[in-house]
Coordinates of C-alpha atoms and ligand atoms in Angstrom, one line a residue:
X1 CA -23.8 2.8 0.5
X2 CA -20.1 2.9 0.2
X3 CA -17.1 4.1 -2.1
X4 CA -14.7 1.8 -2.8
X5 CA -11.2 2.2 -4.4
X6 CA -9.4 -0.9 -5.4
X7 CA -5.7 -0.7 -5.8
X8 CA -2.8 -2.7 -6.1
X9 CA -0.3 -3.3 -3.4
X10 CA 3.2 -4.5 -5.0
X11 CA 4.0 -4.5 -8.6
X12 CA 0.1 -4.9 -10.4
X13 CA -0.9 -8.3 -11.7
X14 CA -2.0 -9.0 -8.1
X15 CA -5.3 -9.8 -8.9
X16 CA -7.1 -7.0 -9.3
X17 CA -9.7 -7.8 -11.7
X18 CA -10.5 -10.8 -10.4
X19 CA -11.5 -8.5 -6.8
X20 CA -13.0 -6.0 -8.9
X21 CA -15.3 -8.1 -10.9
X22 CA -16.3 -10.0 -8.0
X23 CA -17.3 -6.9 -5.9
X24 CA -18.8 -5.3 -9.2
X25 CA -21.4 -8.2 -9.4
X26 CA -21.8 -8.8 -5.6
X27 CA -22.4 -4.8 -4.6
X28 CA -24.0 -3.8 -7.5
X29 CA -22.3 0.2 -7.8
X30 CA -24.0 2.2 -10.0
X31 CA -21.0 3.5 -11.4
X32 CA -17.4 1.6 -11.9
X33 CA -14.7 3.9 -12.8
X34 CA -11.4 3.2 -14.0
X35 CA -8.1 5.3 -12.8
X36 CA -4.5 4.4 -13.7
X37 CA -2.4 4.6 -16.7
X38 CA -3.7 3.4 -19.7
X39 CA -3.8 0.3 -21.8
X40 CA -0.4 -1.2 -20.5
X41 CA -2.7 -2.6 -17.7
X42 CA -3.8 -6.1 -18.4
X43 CA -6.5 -7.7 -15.9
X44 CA -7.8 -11.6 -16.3
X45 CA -11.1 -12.2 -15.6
X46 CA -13.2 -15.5 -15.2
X47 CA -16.7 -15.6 -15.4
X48 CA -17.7 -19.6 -15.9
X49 CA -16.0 -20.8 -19.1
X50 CA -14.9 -17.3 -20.3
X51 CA -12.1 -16.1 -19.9
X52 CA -11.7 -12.0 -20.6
X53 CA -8.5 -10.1 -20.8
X54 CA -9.2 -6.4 -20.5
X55 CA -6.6 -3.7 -21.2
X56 CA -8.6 -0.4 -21.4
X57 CA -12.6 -0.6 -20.0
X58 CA -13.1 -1.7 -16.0
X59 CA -12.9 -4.7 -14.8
X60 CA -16.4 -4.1 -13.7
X61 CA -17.8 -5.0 -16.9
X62 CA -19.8 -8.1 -15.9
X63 CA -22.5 -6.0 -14.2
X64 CA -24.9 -5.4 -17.0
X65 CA -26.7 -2.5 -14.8
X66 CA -23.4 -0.3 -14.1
X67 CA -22.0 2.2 -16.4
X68 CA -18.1 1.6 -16.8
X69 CA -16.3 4.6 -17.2
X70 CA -12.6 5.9 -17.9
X71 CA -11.5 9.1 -15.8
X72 CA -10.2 11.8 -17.3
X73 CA -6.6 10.9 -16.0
X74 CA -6.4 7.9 -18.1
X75 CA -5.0 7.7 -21.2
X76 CA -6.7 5.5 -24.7
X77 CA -6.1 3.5 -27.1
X78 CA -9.0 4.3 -29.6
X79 CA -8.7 1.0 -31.1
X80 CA -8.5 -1.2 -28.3
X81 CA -11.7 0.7 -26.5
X82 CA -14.1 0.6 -29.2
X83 CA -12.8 -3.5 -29.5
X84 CA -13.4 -4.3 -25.9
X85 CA -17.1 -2.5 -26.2
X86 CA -17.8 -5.1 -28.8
X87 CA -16.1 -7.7 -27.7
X88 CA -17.2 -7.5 -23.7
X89 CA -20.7 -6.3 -25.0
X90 CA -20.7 -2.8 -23.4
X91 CA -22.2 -0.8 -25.9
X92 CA -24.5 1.9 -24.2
X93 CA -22.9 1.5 -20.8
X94 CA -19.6 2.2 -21.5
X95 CA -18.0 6.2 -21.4
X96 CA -14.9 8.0 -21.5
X97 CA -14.3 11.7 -20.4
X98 CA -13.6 14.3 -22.7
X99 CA -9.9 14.7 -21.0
X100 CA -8.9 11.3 -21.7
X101 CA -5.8 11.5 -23.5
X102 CA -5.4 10.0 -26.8
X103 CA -2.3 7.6 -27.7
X104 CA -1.3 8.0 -31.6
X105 CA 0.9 5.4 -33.4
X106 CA 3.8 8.2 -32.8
X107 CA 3.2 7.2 -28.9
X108 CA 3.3 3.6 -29.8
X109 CA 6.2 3.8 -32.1
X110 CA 8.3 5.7 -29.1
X111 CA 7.0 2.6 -26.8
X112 CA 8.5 0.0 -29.0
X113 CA 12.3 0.7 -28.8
X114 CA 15.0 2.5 -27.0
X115 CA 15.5 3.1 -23.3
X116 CA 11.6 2.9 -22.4
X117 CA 12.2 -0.8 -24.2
X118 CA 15.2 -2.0 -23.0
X119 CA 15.7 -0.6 -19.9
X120 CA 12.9 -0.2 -18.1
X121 CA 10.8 -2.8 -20.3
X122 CA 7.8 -0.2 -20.9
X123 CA 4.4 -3.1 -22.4
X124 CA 4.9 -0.7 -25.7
X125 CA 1.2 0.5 -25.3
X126 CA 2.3 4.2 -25.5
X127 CA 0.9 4.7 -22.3
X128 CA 4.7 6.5 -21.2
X129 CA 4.8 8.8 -24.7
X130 CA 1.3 9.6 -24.3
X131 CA 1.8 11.2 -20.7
X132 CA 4.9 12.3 -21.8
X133 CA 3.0 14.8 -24.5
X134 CA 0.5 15.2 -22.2
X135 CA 3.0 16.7 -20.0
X136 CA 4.3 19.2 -22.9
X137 CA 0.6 19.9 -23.5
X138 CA 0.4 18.6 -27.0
X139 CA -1.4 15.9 -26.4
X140 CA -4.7 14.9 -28.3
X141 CA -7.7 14.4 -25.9
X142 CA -11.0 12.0 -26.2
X143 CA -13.1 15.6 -26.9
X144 CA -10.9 15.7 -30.4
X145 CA -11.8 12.2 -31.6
X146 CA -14.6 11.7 -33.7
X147 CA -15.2 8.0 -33.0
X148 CA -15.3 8.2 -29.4
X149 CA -17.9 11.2 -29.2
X150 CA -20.8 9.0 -28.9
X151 CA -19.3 7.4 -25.5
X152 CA -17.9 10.8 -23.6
X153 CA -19.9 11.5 -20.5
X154 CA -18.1 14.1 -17.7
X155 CA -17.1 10.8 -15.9
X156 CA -16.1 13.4 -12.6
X157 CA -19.9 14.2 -12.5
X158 CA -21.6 10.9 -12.8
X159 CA -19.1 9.2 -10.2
X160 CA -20.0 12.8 -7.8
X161 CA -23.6 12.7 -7.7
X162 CA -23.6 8.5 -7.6
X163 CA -22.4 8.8 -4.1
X164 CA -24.5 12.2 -3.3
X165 CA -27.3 10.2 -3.9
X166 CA -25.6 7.0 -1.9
X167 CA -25.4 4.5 -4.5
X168 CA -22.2 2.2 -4.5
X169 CA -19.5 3.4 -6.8
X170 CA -16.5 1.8 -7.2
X171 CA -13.1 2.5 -8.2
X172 CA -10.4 0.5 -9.9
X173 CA -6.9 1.7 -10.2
X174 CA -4.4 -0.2 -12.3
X175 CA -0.4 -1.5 -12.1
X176 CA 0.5 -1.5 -8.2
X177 CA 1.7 0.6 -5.6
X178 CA 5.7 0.2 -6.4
X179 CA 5.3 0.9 -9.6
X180 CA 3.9 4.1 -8.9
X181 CA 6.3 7.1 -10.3
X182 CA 6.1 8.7 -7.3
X183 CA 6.9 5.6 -4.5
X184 CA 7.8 3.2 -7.2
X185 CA 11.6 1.9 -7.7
X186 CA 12.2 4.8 -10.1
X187 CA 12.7 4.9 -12.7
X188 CA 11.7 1.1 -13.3
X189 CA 8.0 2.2 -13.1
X190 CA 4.9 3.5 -15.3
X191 CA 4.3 6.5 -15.9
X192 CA 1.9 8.2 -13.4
X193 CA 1.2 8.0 -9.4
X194 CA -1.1 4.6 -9.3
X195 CA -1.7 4.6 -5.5
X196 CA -5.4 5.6 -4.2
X197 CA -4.8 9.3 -4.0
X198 CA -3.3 9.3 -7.7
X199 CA -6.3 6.9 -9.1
X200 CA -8.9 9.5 -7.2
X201 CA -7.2 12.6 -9.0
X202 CA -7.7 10.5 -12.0
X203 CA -11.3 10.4 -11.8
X204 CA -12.2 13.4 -9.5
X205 CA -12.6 12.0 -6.8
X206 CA -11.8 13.9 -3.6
X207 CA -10.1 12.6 -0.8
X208 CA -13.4 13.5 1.7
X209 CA -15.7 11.2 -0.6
X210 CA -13.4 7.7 0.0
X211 CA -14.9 5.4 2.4
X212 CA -13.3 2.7 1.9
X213 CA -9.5 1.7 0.4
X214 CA -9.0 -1.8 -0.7
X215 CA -5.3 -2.9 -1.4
X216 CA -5.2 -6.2 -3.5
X217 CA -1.9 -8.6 -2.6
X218 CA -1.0 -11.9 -4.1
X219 CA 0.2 -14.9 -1.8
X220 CA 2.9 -13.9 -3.2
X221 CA 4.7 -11.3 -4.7
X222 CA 5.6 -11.1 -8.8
X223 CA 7.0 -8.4 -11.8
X224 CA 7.2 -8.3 -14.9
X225 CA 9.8 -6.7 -16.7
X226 CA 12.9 -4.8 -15.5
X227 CA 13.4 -3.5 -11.7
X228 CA 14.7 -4.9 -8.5
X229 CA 12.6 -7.4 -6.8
X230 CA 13.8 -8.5 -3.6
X231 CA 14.7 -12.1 -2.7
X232 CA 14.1 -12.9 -6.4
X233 CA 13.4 -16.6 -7.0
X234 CA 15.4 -18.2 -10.0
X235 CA 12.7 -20.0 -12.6
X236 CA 13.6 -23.3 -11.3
X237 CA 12.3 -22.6 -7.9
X238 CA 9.2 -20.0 -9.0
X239 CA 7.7 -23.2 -11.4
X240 CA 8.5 -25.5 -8.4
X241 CA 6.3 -23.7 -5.9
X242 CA 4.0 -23.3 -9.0
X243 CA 4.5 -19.3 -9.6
X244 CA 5.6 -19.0 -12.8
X245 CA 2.9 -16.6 -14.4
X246 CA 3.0 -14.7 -17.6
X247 CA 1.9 -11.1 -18.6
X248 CA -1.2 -10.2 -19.7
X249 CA -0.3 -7.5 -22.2
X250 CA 2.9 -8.8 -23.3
X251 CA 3.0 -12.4 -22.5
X252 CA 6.1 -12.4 -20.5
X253 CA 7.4 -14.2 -17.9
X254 CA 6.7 -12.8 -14.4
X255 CA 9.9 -12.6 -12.1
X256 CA 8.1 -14.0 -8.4
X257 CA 9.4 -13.7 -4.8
X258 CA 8.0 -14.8 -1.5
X259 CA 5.4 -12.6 0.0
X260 CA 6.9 -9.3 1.1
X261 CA 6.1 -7.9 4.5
X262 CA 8.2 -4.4 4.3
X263 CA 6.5 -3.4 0.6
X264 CA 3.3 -4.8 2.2
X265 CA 3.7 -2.4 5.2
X266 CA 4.5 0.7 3.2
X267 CA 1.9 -0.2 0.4
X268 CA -0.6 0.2 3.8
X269 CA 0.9 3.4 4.6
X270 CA 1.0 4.7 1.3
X271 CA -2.7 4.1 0.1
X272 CA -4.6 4.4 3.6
X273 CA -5.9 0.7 3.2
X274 CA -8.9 0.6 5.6
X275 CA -8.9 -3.8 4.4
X276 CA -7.0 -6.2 2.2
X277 CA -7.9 -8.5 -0.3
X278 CA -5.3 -11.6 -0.7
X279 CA -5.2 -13.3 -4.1
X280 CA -4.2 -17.0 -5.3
X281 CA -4.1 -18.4 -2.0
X282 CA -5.3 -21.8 -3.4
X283 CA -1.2 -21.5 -5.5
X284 CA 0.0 -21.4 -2.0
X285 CA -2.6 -24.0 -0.4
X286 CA -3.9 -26.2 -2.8
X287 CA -6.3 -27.7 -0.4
X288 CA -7.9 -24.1 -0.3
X289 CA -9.4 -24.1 -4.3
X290 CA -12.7 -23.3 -4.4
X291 CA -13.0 -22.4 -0.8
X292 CA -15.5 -19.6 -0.1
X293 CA -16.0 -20.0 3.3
X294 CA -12.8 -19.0 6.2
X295 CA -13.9 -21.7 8.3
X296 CA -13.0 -24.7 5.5
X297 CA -9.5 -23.4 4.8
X298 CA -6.4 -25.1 5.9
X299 CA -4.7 -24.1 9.4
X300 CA -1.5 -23.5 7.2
X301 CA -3.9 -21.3 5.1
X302 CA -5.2 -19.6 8.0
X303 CA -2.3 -18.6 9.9
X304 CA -0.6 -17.2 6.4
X305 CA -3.6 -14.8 7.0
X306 CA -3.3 -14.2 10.7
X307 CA 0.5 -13.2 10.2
X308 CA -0.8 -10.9 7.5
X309 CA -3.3 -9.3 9.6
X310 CA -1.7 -9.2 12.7
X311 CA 1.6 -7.9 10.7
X312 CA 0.0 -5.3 8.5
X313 CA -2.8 -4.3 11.2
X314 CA -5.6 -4.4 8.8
X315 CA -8.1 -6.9 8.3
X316 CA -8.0 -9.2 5.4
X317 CA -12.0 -9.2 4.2
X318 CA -11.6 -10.6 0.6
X319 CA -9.6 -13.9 -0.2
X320 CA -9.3 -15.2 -3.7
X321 CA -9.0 -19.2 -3.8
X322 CA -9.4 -20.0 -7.4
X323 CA -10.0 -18.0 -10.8
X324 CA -13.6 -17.8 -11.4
X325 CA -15.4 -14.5 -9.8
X326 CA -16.7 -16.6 -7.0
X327 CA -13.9 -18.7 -6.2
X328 CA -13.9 -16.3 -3.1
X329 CA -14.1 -15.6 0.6
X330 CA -16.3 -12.6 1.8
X331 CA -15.2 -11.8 5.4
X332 CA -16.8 -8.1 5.2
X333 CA -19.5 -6.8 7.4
Ligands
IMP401 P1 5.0 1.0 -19.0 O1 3.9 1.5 -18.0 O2 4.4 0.3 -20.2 O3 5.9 2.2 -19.4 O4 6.0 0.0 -18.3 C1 6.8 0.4 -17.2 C2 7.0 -0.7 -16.2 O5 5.8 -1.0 -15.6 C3 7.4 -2.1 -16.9 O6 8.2 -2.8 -16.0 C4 6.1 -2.8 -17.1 O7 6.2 -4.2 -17.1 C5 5.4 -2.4 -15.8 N1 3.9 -2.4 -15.9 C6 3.1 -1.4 -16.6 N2 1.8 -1.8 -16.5 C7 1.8 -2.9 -15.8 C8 0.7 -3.7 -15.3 O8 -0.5 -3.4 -15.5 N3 1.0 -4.8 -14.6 C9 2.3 -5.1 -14.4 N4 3.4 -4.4 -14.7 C10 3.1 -3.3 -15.4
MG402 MG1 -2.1 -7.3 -15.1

């Protein structure tokens, strides 16, 4: 029985909830628990015909048997939680801690213009604001909230006595690695640390009770919004090689570059990664959709993989070759 933390490796939108969902089904945890900002995240899921796009509760929401919960680092949009519980069908499994911070339209208004806007092309979730008054103390927390009351649990306890009693719990942070504001490419980043260490603190989770640190990459490497991103592709070239994505929260265009060994290396370093899980190969190898066996990929396919592993010195275990939860290859154990 194993903790797992899932995090992202360059600049989020790598995947992520596609990963989680898949090992939320397959492991069955007891408990998945959200870290990370707030609602300026934005992970896709697809689960047959549907298609889910979740901003505040885990990814992990699929699992009927788990409880999905928000640590007390994270901070809420009251309106867009209590939607997603309806609208994902999470009623009496989903729960918030009592230190969740609260965003208020005054966070959202700050979000919406100004530097945060046009320079460093903030989603306008409040997320920044919010922390921002949670840093000057002032902010309102989950415990002062009368419509959340019925969904706070002390999310810190319930993840700490899932893994005394060795159940699976596991862990999804949110964004990526560079846009961490500690090793990001400040101050084009969110607002909080988003790397393992930071999503643990965000849930209680101490660094002694980790076993193992999952860092999600995509074939290739995209952003959205503001920020340097190496070896940039113009749009002509990213919809050639059939890159051009666009943002989950905001709908915007995602800047894409090739596959990026240095971040990749430091993204390693930076979160402990004991394995990686490498997204959308199937963009990169068409032949690969729908692959969920190693054996049946591409020798193209399979040496983009070697070069990872043998670059990055950690194994590759998860590979994503298509959309839907299972569009995927399990290399673990
Ligand atoms: P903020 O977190 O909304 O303030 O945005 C700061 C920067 O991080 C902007 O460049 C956003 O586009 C980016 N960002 C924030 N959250 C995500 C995410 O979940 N995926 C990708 N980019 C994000
Ligand atoms: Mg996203």
């Amino acid at each position: 029985m194993t903790s797992t933390v899932v995090v992202g490796g360059f600049f989020g939108d790598e995947g992520k909830g596609k990963i989680i969902s898949y090992l939320a089904v397959k492991d069955n945890p007891t408990v998945v628990v959200r870290g990370g900002a707030g609602p300026n995240a934005g992970h896709t899921i697809k689960d047959g015909d549907k298609v889910y796009k979740v901003r505040m509760l885990p990814s992990g929401f699929l699992n009927k048997n788990a409880k999905v919960m928000i640590g007390p680092g994270v901070v809420i949009n009251p309106d867009v939680f209590l939607k997603e519980i309806t609208d994902f069908d999470a009623s009496g499994r989903a729960f918030l801690d009592k230190h969740c911070g609260i965003i208020e339209q005054s966070h959202l208004n700050q979000d919406s213009k100004g530097e945060l806007k046009e320079k460093i092309g903030s989603t306008g979730s409040g997320t920044g604001p919010a922390n921002a008054s949670r840093a000057m103390r002032t902010l309102k927390l989950a415990k002062d909230i009368d419509s959340l009351s019925s969904y706070i649990d002390d999310v810190p306890q319930v993840v700490n006595s899932a893994i005394e009693k060795n159940e699976n719990v596991l862990v999804e942070g949110t964004q990526g690695t560079f846009l961490s504001l500690w090793h990001g490419t400040y101050p084009f980043v969110t607002s909080k640390d988003v790397t393992a260490s930071g999503i643990c603190a965000d849930i209680g989770l101490g660094p002694k009770n980790v076993d193992e640190v999952i860092v999600v990459f995509k074939s290739y490497v995209t952003r959205v919004g503001t920020g340097p991103l190496s070896n940039e592709l113009n749009s002509a070239d990213t919809t050639e090689k059939g890159w051009a994505e666009f943002g989950t929260v905001t709908g915007r265009p995602r800047r894409a570059a090739e596959f990026d060994f240095e971040l990749a290396k430091r993204a390693i370093m930076l979160n402990s990664a004991t394995q990686i899980a490498i997204t959308k190969l199937d963009v990169r190898f068409t032949e690969c959709a729908g692959k969920t066996n190693y054996d049946e990929l591409s020798s193209e396919a399979k040496s983009f993989i070697k070069n990872i592993e043998d670059k990055l010195k950690v194994p590759v275990t998860l590979i994503g070759t298509g959309p839907a939860i299972n569009d995927i290859i399990d290399r673990r154990k």
